[in-house]
Tab-separated table of C-alpha atoms in Angstrom:
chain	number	residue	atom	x	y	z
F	1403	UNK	CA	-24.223	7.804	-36.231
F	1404	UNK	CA	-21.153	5.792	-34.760
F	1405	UNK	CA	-18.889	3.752	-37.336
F	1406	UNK	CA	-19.175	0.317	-36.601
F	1407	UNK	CA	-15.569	-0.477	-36.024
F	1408	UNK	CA	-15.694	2.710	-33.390
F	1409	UNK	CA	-18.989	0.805	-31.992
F	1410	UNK	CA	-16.708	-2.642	-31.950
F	1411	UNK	CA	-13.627	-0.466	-30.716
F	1412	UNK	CA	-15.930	0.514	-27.594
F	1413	UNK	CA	-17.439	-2.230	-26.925
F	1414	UNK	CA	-13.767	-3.687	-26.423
F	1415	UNK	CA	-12.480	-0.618	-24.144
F	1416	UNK	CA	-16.210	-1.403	-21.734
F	1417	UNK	CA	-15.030	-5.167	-21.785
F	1418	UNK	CA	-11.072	-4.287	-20.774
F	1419	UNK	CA	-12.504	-1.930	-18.106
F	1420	UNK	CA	-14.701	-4.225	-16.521
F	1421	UNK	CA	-12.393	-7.097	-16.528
F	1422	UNK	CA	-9.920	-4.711	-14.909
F	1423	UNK	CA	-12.319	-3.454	-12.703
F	1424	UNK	CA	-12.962	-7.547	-11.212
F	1425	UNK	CA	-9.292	-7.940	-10.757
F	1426	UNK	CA	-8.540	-5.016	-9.218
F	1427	UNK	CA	-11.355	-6.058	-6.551
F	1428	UNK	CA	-10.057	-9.274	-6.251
F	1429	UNK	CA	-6.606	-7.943	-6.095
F	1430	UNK	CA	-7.664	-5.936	-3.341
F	1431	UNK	CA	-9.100	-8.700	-1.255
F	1432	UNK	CA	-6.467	-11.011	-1.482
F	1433	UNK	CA	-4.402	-8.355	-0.052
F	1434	UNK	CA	-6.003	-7.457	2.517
F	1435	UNK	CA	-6.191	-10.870	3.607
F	1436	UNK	CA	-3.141	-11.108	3.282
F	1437	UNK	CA	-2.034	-7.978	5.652
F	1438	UNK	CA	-4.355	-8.980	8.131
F	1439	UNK	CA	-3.261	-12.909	8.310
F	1440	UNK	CA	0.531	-11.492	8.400
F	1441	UNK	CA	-0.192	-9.019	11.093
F	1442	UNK	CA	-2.107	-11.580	12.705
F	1443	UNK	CA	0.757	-13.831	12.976
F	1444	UNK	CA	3.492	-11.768	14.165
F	1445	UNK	CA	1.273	-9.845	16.699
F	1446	UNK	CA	0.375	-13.918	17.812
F	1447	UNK	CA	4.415	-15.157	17.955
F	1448	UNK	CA	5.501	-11.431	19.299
F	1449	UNK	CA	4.735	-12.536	22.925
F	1450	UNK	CA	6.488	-16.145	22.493
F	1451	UNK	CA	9.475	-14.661	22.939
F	1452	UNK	CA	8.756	-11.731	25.428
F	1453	UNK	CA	7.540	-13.894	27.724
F	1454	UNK	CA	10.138	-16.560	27.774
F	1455	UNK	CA	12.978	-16.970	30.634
F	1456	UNK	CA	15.661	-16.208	28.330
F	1457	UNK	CA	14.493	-12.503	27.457
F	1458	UNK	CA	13.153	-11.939	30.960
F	1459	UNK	CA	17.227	-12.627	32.238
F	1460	UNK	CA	18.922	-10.915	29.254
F	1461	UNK	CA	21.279	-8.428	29.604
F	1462	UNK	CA	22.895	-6.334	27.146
F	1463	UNK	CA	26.212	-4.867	28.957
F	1464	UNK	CA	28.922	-5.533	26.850
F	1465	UNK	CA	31.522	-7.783	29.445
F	1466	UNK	CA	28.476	-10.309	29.092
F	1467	UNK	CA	28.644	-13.125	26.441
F	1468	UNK	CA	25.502	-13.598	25.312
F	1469	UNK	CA	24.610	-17.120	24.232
F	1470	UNK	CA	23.681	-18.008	20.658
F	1471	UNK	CA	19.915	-18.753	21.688
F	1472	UNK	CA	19.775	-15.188	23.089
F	1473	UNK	CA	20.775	-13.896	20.147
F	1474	UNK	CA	18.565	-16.049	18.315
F	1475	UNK	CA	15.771	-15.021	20.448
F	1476	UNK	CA	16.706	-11.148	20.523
F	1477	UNK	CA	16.463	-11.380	16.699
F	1478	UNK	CA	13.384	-13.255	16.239
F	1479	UNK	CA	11.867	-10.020	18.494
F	1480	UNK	CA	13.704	-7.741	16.445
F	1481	UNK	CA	11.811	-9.390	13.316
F	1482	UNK	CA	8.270	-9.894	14.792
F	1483	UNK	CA	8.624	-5.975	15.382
F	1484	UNK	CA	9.727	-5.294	12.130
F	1485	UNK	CA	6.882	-7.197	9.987
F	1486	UNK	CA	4.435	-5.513	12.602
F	1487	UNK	CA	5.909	-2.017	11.489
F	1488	UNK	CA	5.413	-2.673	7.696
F	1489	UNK	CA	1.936	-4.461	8.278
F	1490	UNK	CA	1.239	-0.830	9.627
F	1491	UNK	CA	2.328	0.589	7.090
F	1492	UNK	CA	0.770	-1.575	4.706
F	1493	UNK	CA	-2.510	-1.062	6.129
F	1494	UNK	CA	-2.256	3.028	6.208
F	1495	UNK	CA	-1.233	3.286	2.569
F	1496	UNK	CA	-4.093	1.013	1.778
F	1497	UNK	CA	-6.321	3.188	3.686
F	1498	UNK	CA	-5.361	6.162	2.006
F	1499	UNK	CA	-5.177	4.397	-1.343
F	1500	UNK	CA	-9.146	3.955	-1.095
F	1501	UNK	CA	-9.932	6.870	-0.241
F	1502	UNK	CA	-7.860	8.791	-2.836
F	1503	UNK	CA	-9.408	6.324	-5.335
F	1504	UNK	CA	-12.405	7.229	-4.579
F	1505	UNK	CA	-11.597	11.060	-5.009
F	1506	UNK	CA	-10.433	10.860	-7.890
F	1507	UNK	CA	-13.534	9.137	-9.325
F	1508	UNK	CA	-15.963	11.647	-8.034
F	1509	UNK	CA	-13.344	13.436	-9.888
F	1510	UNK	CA	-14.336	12.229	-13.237
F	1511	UNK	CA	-18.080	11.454	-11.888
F	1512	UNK	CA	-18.496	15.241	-11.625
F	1513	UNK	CA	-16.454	16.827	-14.803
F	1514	UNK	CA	-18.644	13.847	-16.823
F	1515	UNK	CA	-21.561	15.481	-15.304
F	1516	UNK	CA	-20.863	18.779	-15.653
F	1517	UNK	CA	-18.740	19.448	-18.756
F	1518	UNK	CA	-19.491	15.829	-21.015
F	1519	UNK	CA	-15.702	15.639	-20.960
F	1520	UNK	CA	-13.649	12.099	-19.855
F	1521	UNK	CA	-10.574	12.497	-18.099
F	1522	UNK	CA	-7.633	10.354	-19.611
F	1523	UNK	CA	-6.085	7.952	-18.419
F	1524	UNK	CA	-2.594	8.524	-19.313
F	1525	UNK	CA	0.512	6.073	-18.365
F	1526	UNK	CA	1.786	7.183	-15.940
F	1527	UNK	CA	5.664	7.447	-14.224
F	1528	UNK	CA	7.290	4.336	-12.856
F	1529	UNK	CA	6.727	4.337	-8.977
F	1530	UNK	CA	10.173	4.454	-6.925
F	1531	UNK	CA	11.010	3.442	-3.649
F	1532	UNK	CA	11.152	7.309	-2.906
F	1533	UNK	CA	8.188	8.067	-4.375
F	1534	UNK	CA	6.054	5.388	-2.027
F	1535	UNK	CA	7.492	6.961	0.906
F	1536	UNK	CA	6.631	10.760	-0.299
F	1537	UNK	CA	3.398	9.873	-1.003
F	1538	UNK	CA	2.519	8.212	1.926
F	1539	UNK	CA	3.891	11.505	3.675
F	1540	UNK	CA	1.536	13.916	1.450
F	1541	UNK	CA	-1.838	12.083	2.462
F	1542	UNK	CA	-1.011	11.466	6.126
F	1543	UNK	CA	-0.714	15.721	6.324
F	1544	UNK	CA	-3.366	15.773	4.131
F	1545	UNK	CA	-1.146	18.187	0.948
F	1546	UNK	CA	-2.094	16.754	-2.043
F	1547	UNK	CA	-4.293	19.100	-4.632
F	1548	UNK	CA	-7.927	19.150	-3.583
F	1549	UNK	CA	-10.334	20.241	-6.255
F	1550	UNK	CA	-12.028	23.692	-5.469
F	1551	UNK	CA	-15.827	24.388	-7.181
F	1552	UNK	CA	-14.391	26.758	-8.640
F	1553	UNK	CA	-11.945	24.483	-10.752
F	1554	UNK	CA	-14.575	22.361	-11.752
F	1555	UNK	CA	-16.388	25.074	-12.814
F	1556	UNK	CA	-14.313	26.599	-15.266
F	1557	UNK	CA	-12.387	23.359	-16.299
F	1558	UNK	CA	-12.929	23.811	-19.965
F	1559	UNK	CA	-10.803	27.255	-19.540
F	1560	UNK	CA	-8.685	25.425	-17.518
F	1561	UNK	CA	-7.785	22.038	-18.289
F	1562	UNK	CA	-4.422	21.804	-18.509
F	1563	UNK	CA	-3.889	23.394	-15.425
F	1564	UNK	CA	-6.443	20.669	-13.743
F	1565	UNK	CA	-5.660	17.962	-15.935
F	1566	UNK	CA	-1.612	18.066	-14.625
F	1567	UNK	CA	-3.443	18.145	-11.090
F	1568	UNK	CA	-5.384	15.425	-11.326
F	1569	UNK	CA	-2.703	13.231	-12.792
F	1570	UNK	CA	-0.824	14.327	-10.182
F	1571	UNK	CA	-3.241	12.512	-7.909
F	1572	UNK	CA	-3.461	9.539	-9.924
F	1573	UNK	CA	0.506	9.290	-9.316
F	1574	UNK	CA	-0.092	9.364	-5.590
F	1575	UNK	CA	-2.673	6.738	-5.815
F	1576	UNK	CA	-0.358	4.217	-7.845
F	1577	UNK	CA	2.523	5.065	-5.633
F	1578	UNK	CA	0.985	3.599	-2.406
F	1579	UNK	CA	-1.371	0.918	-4.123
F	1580	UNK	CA	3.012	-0.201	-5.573
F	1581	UNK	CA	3.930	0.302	-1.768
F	1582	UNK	CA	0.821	-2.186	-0.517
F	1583	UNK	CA	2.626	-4.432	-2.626
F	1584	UNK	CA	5.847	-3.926	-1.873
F	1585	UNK	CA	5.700	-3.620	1.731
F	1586	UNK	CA	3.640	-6.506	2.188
F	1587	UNK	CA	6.665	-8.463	0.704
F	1588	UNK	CA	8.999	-6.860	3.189
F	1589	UNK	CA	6.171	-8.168	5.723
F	1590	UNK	CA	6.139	-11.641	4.955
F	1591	UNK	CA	9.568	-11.611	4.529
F	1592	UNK	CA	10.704	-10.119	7.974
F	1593	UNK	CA	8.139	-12.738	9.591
F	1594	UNK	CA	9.287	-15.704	8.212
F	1595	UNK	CA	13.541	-15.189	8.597
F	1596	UNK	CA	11.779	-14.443	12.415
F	1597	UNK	CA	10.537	-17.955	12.653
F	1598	UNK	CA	13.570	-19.554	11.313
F	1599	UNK	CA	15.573	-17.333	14.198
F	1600	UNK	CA	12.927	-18.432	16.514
F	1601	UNK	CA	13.244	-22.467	15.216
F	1602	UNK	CA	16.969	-21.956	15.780
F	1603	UNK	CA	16.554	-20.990	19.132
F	1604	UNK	CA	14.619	-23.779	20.291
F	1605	UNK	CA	16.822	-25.580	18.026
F	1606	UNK	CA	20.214	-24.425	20.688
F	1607	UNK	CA	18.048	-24.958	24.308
């Protein structure tokens, strides 16, 4: 029979987990929303200043001296295209943060099942700047650690072998749910110093 306080103590965990559980989804909405409105917007202003008069005559041989409203216009471009690049990027390692989510739970779904045993959930490392761009790399070629039958099969022989893999995973996972962050900063960022270079340009006609 359980000890009360243990009973208390687990009843506590079950609430934590569920209340992280929520905010994680609504974290997850609210940045998807977020990508897509972004994206949205610079994919919308991109063409503004393609298809004006000043980019159609602009020339970039160096005896010319380009006015400042070209250059204001040549940089809003330059910005547009960057906050589309990270919006990419922002929607790929959210992509691949789902579905290595849900890996890893079918993970635990099937050692629970199988074995009785609960797989930890350790702190883990602090996520770098390096480590959002390696990780990205490892599930776009598709190298992380994939669990063989055979390792969940003899897991309780085995489990500190699968255990290091599976945190390994988890690392992944965190590294490009921090870079969905991250880059969506550099994404909003890029697209609004575009439309203050774009305002400036109009700003100079």
């Amino acid at each position: 029979m359980c000890d009360p306080e243990d009973q208390k103590k687990l009843r506590q965990l079950q609430k934590y987990r569920t209340a992280r559980n929520e905010y994680r989804t609504i974290a997850i909405n609210q940045l998807s929303f977020a990508n897509n409105l972004l994206l949205t917007l610079a994919v919308g202003f991109l063409p503004l200043g393609i298809d004006k008069e000043d980019f159609k005559t602009l020339s970039f041989r160096y005896t010319d001296d380009p006015s400042a409203e070209k250059v204001f216009l040549v940089l809003f471009i330059g910005s547009m295209t960057i906050s589309i690049y990270w919006g990419v990027k922002v929607m790929f390692s959210r992509l691949y943060d789902f579905r290595l989510t849900r890996y890893i739970l079918n993970i635990r779904v099937r050692i629970l099942d199988k074995h009785n045993k609960r797989l930890g959930y350790e702190i883990l490392r602090n996520t770098t700047k390096r480590n959002r761009c390696e990780s990205l790399k490892l599930v776009w070629k598709a190298r992380y650690h994939k669990f063989s039958q055979e390792e969940i099969d003899s897991f309780p022989s085995n489990q500190s072998a699968f255990k290091n893999h599976f945190k390994a995973l988890r690392e992944i996972a965190q590294d490009l749910g921090d870079a969905s962050i991250k880059w969506t900063q550099n994404q909003s960022i890029s697209l609004i110093i575009g439309v203050l270079f774009f305002l400036a340009h109009l700003l100079l006609l």
